[in-house]
Each structure stands twice: as structure tokens, then as C-alpha cells.
Coordinates of C-alpha atoms in Angstrom, one line a residue:
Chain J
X1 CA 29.1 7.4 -1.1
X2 CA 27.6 3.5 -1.9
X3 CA 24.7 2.9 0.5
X4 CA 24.3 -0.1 2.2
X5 CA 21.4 -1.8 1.1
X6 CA 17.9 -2.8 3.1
X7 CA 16.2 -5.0 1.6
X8 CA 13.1 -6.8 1.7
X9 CA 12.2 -10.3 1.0
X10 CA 8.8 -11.8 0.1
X11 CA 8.0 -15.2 0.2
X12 CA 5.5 -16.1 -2.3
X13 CA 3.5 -19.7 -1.5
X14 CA 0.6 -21.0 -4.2
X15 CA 1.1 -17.2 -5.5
X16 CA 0.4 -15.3 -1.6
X17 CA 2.6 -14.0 0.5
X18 CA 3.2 -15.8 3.9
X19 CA 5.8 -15.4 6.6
X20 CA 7.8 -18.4 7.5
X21 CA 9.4 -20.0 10.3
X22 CA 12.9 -22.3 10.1
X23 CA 11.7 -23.0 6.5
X24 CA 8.2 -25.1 7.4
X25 CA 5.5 -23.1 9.3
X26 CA 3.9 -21.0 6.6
X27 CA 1.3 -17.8 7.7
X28 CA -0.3 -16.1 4.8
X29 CA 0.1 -12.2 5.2
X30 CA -1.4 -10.6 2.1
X31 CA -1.4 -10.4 -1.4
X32 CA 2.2 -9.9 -3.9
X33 CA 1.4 -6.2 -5.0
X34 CA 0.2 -4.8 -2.5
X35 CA 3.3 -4.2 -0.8
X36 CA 5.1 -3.6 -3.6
X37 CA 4.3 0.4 -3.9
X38 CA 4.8 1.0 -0.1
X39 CA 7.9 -0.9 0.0
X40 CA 8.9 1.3 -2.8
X41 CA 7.9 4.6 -1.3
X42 CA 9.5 3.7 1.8
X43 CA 12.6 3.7 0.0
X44 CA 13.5 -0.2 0.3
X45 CA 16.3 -0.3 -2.2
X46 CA 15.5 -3.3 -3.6
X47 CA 12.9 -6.3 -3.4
X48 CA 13.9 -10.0 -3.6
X49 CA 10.6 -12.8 -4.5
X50 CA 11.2 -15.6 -3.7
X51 CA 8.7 -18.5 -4.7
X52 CA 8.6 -21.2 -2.2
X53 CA 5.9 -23.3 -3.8
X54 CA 6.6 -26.9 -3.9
X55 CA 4.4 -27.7 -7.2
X56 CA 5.5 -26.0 -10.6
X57 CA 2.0 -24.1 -11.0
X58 CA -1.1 -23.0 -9.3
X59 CA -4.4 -20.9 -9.7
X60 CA -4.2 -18.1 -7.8
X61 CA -7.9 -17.2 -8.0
X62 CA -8.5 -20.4 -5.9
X63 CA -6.1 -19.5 -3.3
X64 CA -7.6 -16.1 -3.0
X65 CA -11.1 -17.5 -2.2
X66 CA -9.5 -20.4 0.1
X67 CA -8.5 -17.6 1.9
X68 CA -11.5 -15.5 1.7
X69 CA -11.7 -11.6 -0.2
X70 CA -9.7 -8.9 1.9
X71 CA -9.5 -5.5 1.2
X72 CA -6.3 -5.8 -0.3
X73 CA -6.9 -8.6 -3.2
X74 CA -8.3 -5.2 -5.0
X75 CA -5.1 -4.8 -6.1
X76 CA -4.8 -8.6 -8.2
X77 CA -5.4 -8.0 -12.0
X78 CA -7.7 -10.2 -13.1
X79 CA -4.8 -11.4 -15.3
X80 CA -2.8 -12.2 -12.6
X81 CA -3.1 -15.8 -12.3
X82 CA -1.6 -19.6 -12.3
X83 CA 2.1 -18.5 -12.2
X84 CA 5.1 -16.9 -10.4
X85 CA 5.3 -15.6 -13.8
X86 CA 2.1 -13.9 -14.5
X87 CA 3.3 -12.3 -10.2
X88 CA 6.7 -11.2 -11.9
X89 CA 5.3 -9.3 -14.7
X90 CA 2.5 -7.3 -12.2
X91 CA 4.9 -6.4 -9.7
X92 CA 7.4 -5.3 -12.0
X93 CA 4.9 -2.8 -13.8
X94 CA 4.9 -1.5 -10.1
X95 CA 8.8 -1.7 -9.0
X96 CA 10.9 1.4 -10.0
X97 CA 13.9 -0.9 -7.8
X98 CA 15.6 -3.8 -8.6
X99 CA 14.1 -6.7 -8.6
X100 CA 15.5 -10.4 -7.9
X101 CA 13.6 -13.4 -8.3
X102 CA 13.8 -17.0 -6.7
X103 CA 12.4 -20.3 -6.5
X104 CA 12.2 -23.4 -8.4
X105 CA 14.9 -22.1 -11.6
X106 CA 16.8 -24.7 -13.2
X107 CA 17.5 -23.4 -16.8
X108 CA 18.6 -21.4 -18.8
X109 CA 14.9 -20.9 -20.6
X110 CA 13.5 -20.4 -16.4
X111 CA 16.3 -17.7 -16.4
X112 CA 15.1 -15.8 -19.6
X113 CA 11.1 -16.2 -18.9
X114 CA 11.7 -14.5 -15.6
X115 CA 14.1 -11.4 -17.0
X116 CA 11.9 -11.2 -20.1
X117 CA 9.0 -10.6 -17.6
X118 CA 10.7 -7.8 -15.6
X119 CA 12.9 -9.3 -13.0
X120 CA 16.5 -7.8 -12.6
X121 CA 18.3 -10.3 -11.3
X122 CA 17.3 -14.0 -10.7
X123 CA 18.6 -15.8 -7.2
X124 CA 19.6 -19.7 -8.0
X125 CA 19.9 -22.4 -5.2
X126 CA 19.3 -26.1 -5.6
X127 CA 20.2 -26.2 -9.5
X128 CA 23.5 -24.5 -8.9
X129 CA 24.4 -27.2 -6.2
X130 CA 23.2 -30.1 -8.4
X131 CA 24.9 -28.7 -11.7
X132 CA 27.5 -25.9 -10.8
X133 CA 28.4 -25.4 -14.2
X134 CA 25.0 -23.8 -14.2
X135 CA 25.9 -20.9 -12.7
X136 CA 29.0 -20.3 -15.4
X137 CA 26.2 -21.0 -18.2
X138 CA 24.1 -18.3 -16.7
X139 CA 26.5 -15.6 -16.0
X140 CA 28.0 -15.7 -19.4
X141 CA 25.2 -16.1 -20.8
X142 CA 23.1 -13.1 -18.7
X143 CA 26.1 -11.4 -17.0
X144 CA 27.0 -11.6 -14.1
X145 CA 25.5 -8.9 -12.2
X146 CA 21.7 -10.8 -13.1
X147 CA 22.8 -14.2 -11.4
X148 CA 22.8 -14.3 -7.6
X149 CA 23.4 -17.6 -5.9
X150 CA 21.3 -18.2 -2.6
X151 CA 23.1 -20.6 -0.5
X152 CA 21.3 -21.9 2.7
X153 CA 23.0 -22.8 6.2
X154 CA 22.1 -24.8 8.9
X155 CA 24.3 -24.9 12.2
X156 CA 24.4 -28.2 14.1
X157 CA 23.4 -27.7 17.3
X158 CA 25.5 -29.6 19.1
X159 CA 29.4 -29.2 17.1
X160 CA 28.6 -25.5 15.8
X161 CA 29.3 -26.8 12.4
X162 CA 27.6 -24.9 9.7
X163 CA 26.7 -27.1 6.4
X164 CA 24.4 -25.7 2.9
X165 CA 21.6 -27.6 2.3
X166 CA 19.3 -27.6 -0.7
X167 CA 15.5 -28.4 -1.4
X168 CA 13.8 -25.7 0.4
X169 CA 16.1 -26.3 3.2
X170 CA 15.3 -30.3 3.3
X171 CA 18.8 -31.9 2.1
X172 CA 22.4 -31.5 3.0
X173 CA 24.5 -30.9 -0.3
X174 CA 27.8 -32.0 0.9
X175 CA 29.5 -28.3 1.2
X176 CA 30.5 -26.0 3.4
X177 CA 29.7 -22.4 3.8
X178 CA 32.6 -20.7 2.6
X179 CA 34.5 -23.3 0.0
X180 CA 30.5 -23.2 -1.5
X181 CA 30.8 -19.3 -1.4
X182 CA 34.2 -18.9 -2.9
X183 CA 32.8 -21.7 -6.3
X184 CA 30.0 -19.6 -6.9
X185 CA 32.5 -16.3 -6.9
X186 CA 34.7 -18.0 -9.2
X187 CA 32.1 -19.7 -11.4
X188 CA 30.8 -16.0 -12.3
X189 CA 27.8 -15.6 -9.4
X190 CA 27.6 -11.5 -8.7
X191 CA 26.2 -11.6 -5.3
X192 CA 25.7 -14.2 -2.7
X193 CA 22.1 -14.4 -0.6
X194 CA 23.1 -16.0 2.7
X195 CA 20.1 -17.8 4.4
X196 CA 20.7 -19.2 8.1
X197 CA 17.9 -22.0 8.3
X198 CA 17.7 -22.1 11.8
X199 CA 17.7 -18.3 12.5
X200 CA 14.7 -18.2 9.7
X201 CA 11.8 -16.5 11.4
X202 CA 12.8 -16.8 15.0
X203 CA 14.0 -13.1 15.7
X204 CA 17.2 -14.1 17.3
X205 CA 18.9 -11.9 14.9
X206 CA 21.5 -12.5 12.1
X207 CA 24.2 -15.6 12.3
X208 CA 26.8 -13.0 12.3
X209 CA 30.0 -15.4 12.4
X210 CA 28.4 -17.1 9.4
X211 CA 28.2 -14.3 7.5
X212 CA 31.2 -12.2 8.2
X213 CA 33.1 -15.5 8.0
X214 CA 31.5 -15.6 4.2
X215 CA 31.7 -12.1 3.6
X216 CA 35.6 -12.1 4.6
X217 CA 36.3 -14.9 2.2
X218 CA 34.6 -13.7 -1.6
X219 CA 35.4 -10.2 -3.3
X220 CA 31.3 -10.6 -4.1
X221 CA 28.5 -8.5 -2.3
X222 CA 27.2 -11.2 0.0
X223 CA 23.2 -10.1 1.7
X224 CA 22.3 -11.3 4.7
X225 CA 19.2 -13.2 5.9
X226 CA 17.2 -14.8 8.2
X227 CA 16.9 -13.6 12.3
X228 CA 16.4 -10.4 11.7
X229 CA 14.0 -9.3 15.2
X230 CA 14.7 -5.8 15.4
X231 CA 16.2 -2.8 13.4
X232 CA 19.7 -2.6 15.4
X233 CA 20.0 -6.2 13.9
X234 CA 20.9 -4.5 10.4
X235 CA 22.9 -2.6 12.1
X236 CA 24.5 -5.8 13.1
X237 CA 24.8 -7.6 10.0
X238 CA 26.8 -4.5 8.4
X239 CA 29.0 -3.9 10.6
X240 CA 29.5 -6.7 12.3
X241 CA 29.1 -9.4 9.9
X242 CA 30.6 -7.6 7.0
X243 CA 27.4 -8.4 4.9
X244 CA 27.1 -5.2 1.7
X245 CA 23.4 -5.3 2.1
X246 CA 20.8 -6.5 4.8
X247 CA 17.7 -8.3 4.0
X248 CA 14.5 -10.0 6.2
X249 CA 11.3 -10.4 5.7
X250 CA 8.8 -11.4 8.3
X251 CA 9.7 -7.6 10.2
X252 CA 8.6 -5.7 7.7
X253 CA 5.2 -6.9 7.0
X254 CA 3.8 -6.2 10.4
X255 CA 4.8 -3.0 11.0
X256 CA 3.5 0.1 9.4
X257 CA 6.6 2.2 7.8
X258 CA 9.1 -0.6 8.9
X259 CA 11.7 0.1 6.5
X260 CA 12.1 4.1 7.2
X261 CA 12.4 3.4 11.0
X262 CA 15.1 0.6 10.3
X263 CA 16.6 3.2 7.7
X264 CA 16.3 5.9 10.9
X265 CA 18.2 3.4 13.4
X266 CA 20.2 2.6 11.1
X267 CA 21.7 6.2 10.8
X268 CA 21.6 6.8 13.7
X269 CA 24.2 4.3 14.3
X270 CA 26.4 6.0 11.6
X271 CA 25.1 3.8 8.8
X272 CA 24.8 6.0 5.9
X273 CA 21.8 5.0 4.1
X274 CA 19.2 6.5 1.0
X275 CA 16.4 7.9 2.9
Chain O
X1 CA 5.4 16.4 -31.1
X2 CA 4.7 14.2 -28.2
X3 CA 7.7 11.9 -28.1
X4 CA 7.9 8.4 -29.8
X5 CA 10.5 6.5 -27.8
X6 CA 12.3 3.3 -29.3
X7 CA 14.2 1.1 -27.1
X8 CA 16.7 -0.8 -28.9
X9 CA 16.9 -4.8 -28.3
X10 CA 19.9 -5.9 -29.2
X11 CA 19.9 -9.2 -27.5
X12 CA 21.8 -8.1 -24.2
X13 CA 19.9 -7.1 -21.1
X14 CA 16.5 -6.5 -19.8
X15 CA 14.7 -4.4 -21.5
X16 CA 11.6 -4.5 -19.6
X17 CA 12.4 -2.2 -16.8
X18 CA 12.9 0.3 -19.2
X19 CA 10.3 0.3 -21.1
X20 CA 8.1 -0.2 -17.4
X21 CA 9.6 3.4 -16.5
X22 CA 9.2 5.0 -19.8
X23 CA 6.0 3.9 -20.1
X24 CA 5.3 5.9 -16.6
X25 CA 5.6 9.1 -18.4
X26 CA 2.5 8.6 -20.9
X27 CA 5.1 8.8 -24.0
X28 CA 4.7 5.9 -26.7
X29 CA 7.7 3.5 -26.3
X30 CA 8.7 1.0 -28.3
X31 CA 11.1 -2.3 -28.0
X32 CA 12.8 -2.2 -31.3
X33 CA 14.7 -4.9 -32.9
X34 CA 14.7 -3.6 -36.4
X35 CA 16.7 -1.0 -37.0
X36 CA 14.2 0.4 -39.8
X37 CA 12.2 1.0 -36.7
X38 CA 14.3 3.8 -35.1
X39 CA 13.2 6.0 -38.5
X40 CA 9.8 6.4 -36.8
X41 CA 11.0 7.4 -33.0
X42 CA 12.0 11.0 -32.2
X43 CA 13.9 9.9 -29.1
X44 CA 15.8 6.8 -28.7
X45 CA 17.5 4.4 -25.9
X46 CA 20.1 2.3 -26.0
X47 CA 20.0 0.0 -22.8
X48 CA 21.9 -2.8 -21.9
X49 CA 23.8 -5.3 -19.2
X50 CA 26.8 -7.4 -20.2
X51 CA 30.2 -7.1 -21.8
X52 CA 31.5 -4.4 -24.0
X53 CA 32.6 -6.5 -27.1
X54 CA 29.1 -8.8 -26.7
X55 CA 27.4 -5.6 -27.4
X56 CA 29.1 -3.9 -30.3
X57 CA 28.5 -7.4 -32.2
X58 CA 25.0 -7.0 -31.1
X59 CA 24.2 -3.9 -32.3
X60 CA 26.6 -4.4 -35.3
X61 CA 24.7 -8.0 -36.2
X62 CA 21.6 -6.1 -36.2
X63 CA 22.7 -3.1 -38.5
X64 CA 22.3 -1.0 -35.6
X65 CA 25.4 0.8 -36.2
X66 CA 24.9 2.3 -39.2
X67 CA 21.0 3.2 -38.3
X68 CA 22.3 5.2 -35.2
X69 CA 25.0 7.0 -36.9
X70 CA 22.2 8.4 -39.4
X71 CA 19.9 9.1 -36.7
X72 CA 21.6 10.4 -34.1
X73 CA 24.8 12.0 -35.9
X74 CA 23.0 12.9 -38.5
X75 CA 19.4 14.3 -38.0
X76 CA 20.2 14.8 -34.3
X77 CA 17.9 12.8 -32.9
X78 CA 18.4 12.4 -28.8
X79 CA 19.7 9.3 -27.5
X80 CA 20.3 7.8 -24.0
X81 CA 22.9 5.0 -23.4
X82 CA 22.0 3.5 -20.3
X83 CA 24.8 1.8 -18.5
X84 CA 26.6 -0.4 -21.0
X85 CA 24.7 1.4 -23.1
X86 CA 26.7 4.8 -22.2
X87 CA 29.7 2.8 -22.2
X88 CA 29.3 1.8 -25.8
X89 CA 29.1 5.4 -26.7
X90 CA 32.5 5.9 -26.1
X91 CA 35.3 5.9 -28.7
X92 CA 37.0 2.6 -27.5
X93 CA 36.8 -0.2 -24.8
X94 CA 39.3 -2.2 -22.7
X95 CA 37.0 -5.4 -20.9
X96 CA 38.3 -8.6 -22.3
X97 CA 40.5 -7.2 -24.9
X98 CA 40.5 -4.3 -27.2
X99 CA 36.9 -3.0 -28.6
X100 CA 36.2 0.0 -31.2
X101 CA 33.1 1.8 -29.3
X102 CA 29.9 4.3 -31.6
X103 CA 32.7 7.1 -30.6
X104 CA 29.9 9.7 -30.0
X105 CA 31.4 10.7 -26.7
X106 CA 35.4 10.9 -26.8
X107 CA 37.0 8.7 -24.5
X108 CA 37.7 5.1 -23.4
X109 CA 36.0 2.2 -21.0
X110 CA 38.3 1.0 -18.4
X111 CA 37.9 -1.2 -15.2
X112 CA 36.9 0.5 -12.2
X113 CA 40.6 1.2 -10.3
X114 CA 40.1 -0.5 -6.3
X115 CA 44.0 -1.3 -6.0
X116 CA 44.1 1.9 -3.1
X117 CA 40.5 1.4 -2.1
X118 CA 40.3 -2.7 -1.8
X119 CA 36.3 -1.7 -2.6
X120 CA 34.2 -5.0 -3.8
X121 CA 33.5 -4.9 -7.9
X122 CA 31.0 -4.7 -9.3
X123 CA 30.0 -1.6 -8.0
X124 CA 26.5 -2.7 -7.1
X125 CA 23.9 -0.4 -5.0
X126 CA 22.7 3.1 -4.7
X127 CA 25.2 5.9 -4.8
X128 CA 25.5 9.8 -4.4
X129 CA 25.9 11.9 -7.7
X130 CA 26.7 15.2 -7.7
X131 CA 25.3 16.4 -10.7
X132 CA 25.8 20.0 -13.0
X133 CA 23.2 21.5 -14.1
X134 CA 24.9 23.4 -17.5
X135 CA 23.7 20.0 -19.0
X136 CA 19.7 20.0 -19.4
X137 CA 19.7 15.9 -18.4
X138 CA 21.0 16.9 -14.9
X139 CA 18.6 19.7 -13.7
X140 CA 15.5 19.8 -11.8
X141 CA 17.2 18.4 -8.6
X142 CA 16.6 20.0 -5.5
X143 CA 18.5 17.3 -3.4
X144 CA 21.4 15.3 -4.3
X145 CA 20.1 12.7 -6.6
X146 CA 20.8 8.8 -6.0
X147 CA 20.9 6.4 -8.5
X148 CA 21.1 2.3 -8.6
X149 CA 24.4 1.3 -9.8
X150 CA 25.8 -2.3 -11.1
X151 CA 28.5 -1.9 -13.0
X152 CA 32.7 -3.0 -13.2
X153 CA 33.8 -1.1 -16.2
X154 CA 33.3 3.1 -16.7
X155 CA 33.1 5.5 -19.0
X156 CA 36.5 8.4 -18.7
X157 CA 35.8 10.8 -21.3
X158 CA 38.5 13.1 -23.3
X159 CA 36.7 15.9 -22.3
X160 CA 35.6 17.6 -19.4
X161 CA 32.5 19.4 -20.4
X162 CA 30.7 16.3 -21.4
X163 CA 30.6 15.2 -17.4
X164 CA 27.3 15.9 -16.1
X165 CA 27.6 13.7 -13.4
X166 CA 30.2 11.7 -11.1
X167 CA 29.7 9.8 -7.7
X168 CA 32.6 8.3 -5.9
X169 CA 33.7 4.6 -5.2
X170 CA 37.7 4.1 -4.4
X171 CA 38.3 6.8 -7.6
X172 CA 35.6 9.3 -9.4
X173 CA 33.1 7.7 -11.5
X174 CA 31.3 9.5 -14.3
X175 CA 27.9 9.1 -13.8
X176 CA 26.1 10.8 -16.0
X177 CA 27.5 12.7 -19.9
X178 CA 26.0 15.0 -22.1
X179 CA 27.2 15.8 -25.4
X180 CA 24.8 17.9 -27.2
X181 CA 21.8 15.2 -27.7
X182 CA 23.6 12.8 -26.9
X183 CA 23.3 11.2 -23.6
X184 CA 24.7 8.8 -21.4
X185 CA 23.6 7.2 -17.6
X186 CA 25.8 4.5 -15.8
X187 CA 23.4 4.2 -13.1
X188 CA 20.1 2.6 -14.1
X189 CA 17.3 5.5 -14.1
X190 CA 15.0 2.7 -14.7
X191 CA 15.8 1.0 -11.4
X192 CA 16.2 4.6 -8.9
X193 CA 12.7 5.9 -7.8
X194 CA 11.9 8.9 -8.4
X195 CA 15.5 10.5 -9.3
X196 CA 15.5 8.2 -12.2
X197 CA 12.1 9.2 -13.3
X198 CA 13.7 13.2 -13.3
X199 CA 16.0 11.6 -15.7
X200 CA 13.5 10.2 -18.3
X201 CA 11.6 13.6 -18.3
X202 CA 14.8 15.5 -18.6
X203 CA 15.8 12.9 -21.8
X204 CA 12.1 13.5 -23.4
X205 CA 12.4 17.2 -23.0
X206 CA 15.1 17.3 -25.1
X207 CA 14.1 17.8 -29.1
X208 CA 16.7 17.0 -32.0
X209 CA 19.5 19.8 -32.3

């Protein structure tokens, strides 16, 4: 039977990765490879990098002594430097999953670089809601099972209204959640990534009625994130949000074998997961 | 002999996965564009993401077409179609129109049926497969293997006896053919742990019949 999928996302910032809070507050928690090996061996069944660097490049040997040496920046090649490129092609070496990449692509040449490099699948925001024809040009152009379009929510506070937003979160693009969701699936997107803004590091668990409401209206996988502040919140997303595969980020990387003991709760709720 | 892999670029898909998981197993792999190239390789993978049609003119634009018919039909040398590569080893294929296949493995490429299931397509994630071990690319398991899958269309084969593999989603999905030496995964070994790695060393084990 098709598993439901757990996945992990890392947020890579001026080539480190940090967790993040509603999209600003950004807390560096190691470097990009380390986890990649135990993330694999505790049978996450895929990885998602996303790069949320404002600047186009950066030397990663100077971030690494702004922070100071660690016991895990053993792991960097000394190669390893300047781009989320140079990070694509080191963690892939590593990754016997698929891997999805994210962040600042908006061509058709930022598309190739990336799969040339060792990425699976690339995740597109911000140039798909600028230039939706983008996402036609890609998928024919890569297939569509490569091209995933990351669409980003925020809920108004006060009316409940939920509205995508682009720019790291910054702007609002005009669309809503589902009409959004349904152009992407018709334009040739494969999967959806479905970011709540405000549920983005808080813990407060998944925006379910955002996602099952998106997940009811596309014939697409849609993956859930942002909220996630314990394991039965997977548990949540998939059943009660409709999501195909779950995804967070900032509960895995505190926790020593976080992803079997969400893969545990998980079946123990009847979930049938790879373990 | 230790093996000499080639892995044949024919302008669709990523290639680099593959050669990332070959190149686990200590062997010598190449990414090959020239079909000249294959000459040199004792075993040989045919990857591959994208349409049925886009592929046969890649390989065919190339001259792939004729180079595998020599080397695989005739000197026997092993080969492993992975995903749309298995699917192009078929004798004909049915996504966006009519498409003549390499016709190594009998049989025909045809959407995935969900009218009784309603199941989402593609068929994307990590999926049981029972596997048989007559067929020397299926053995070695001592658990049910899972593999990563991402696929719409799939392989059904003439015959039976070529099946080495099936998982289910809304019908029975062949997973995994052997014909003799030649191969064929719909899953991506490249992409599932360590069950995919069993299938690499199972593919290099095998010498030209």
C-alpha cells in the first residue's frame, strides 16, 4: 500500500540551517549535511531545502566562523562554499531520498542548475505568482512530477479569511487559497507545498481547514506545513486535513530520533507508514 | 571483470541521483551521451522522467536505438530501465498518442486505471512490492522491500513470467520485470534507501547471457 509521507524541511539561511518563526525570527541550528544522513537513516521519506536567503549568494566559510567551529562543521567539504548550489550537490552525494529544493528560482536555467546538481524536484513560489505561465514552461519542459508549487497562506485574524502571499511571506499576491491551488494543478504543477504563515513555528499545529479545504479541491498530492508541535499533529494533517504527505521542520531538529517516534505515533493511530 | 556502468543521457531527467547511487557501490559509472560510449560498459542504465514519445525521439536523436539493440540484443549485455526508462522497453506506448517502444519486454504503456479507486495520479511516494525471487534482480530481501514511486503511466507486459515485481494502487502495478538481462524498475532504486541499493547490487551481479 502507498505510505503517507513524513517529511522534513530545512531552512537554509547564508548557507546554515536555522529554525524560523511566522517567517522572520531566524535561530541557527547546525550545519546542511549533517542532518542529512540521520534524517535518512531514520527513514524520513523525503527532504525538502529550502533556501531562505534574501541575497543571491554568500560565503559560507564566513558564516561558519561568525558563528564559531562546532563539532558538526566537520562534515562541510572544503568545497562546499558561496552557494545553495555548491549545498545541493553535497547533500545529494548523501541523500538516497528524494530531494526538493526551494528558494529564490525564477528560470528555467535556476531550474536546470539545481536538477543538474542532484535535486529531484524543485518547489517554485514567488515566480509562479508573478509569471504563471512559468509553471507550464517548467513542467513541460522538466515533467511534471519535478515542479512543485509552494503556495503560502496567511489567515486574517480578525474575518478568518485566508489569502497567498509571496516574497518570503512579505506581500499579498491577490489570490486565494484554493482558485491559486486549482491554476497550479491545471498549469502542470505535480504537488502543492502548503505553508500557513502564521502557524510557521508556533506549535499550534497544522491549519487543518486550510489544507483539507485545498486538498478537497485539486486531484494533486498537496504536503502540509507549518504548526506542526507534536507527532499526533501528523496524525492530524492526514487524516484530518486530507494532506498526502506531512512535512515540518523546527520538531525535528531538536529531538534525537524525531522522525521514528512520529513514524511510531503515527502507526499507532492506524497510519500505515515505511518504518 | 569489475563492472563498467554507463548511464545513458538522453536529455530527459536527472541523472545525477543515479549515478550518486551507483557510485555507492565502488563500480565505475559513467554519464554517457554518445552512444559509441556504451561499447566500453559491461552494464548499462537507461534512466529517465518525462513523457513516453519525448523519450523515444531522445534516444532515437542520439542514435541510441540502434547502439542498444546491438548491445543489449545482441551481445547481451545487462540493462536497467529505470522508470520511464522500463517503460520505454516495452513494445508500444499510449501517453499523448500512439508511440513504438525498444520492444525488449512484450507489452504496452497505459495510464494507471483510478476510475474504481478515485486514487490521486501521479502515483507519487513509497509503496509495498511484493517481489519473486525466480528473477535474480528481486532476491536478497528478507523483508518486503519499499520503493519511491512517481509515476502516471505503467508498464503491462504480454507475459507473465517477466513480472518480478508488483505493488498495488487502485489496480496491480508492475513494479519490477526481468527478461533474461534485461531489466526494468518503475520505482526509483536511486531514490529508496537501502532496498534500492539491493537493487543496484542485484543489476551488477548479473554478467552478459
Amino acid at each position: 500500500m502507498l505510505k503517507p509521507r513524513l517529511i522534513p524541511v530545512l531552512l537554509l539561511k547564508n548557507g546554515i540551517l536555522v529554525r524560523s518563526k511566522n517567517f522572520t525570527f531566524h535561530q541557527h541550528t547546525g550545519d546542511p549535511l549533517g542532518q542529512v544522513e540521520r534524517y535518512t537513516a531514520w527513514k524520513a521519506d523525503e527532504l525538502i531545502y529550502l533556501d531562505i536567503n534574501r541575497d543571491d549568494t554568500h560565503d559560507f566559510r564566513e558564516t561558519m566562523s561568525v558563528i564559531g567551529s562546532t563539532s558538526s562543521n566537520k562534515n562541510i567539504p572544503a568545497t562546499m562554499t558561496n552557494d545553495v548550489v555548491s549545498v545541493i550537490r553535497s547533500v545529494s552525494e548523501k541523500c538516497m531520498i528524494p530531494l526538493t529544493v526551494g528558494g529564490k528560482i525564477r528560470s528555467i536555467d535556476d531550474i536546470r542548475v539545481r536538477l543538474a546538481n542532484g535535486a529531484d524536484k524543485v518547489s517554485i513560489n514567488t515566480q509562479a505568482l508573478d509569471n504563471p505561465s512559468f509553471i507550464d514552461h517548467a513542467a513541460r519542459t522538466f515533467g511534471n512530477q519535478c515542479i512543485v508549487v509552494c503556495i503560502d497562506v496567511k489567515r486574517d485574524p480578525g474575518t478568518g479569511v485566508c489569502e497567498v502571499y509571496k516574497h518570503f511571506g512579505r506581500d499579498p499576491a491577490g489570490m486565494k487559497p484554493i482558485a491559486w491551488a486549482k491554476e497550479v494543478e491545471r498549469r502542470g504543477a505535480g504537488e502543492i507545498l502548503l505553508q500557513s504563515i502564521d502557524r510557521d513555528g508556533t506549535g499550534t499545529g497544522y491549519d487543518l481547514a486550510l489544507i483539507r479545504s485545498v486538498a478537497e479541491s485539486v486531484s494533486i498530492p498537496v504536503i502540509a506545513l507549518g504548526g506542526v508541535g507534536k507527532f499526533s499533529d501528523f496524525v492530524a494533517g492526514l487524516k484530518e486535513g486530507r494532506a498526502s504527505a506531512v512535512a515540518a521542520a523546527n520538531i525535528f531538529h531538536f529531538s534525537e530520533q524525531s522522525i521514528i517516534h512520529a513514524k511510531q505515533e503515527m502507526q499507532a493511530s492506524g497510519i500505515d507508514v515505511r518504518l | 571483470m569489475s563492472p563498467s556502468v554507463a548511464i545513458i543521457d538522453y536529455g530527459v531527467g536527472n541523472l545525477t541521483s543515479v549515478a550518486n547511487a551507483v557510485s555507492r557501490l565502488q563500480v565505475e559509472v559513467r554519464i554517457s551521451a554518445d552512444p559509441l560510449e556504451l561499447k566500453n560498459a559491461t552494464h548499462i542504465i537507461l534512466p529517465g522522467v518525462g513523457s513516453f514519445g519525448e523519450g523515444m525521439k531522445g534516444l532515437a536523436e542520439r542514435g541510441f536505438i540502434p547502439a542498444l539493440q546491438e548491445e543489449v540484443r545482441t551481445k547481451k549485455k545487462p540493462l536497467l530501465g529505470i522508470c520511464l526508462g522500463m517503460q520505454l522497453l516495452a513494445t508500444e506506448g499510449f501517453e499523448h498518442g500512439h508511440h513504438q517502444g525498444l520492444g525488449f519486454i512484450p507489452g504496452s504503456v497505459r495510464m494507471i486505471d483510478t476510475t474504481q479507486s478515485g486514487l490521486r495520479l501521479p502515483h507519487i511516494g513509497w509503496n509495498d512490492v511484493a517481489v519473486s525471487d525466480r528473477h535474480p534482480i528481486a532476491r536478497g530481501f528478507t523483508h518486503m522491500p519499499i520503493f519511491y514511486f512517481v509515476h502516471s503511466f505503467h508498464l503491462v507486459p504480454e507475459q507473465a513470467d517477466v513480472i518480478a515485481g508488483t505493488c498495488e494502487y487502485g489496480e496491480r502495478i508492475v513494479a519490477l520485470v526481468q527478461s533474461a538481462n534485461v531489466c526494468g524498475a518503475q520505482f526509483h532504486p536511486e531514490k529508496s534507501h537501502d532496498d534500492g541499493l539491493r537493487i543496484f547490487q542485484n543489476f551488477l551481479a548479473l554478467s552478459s547471457c
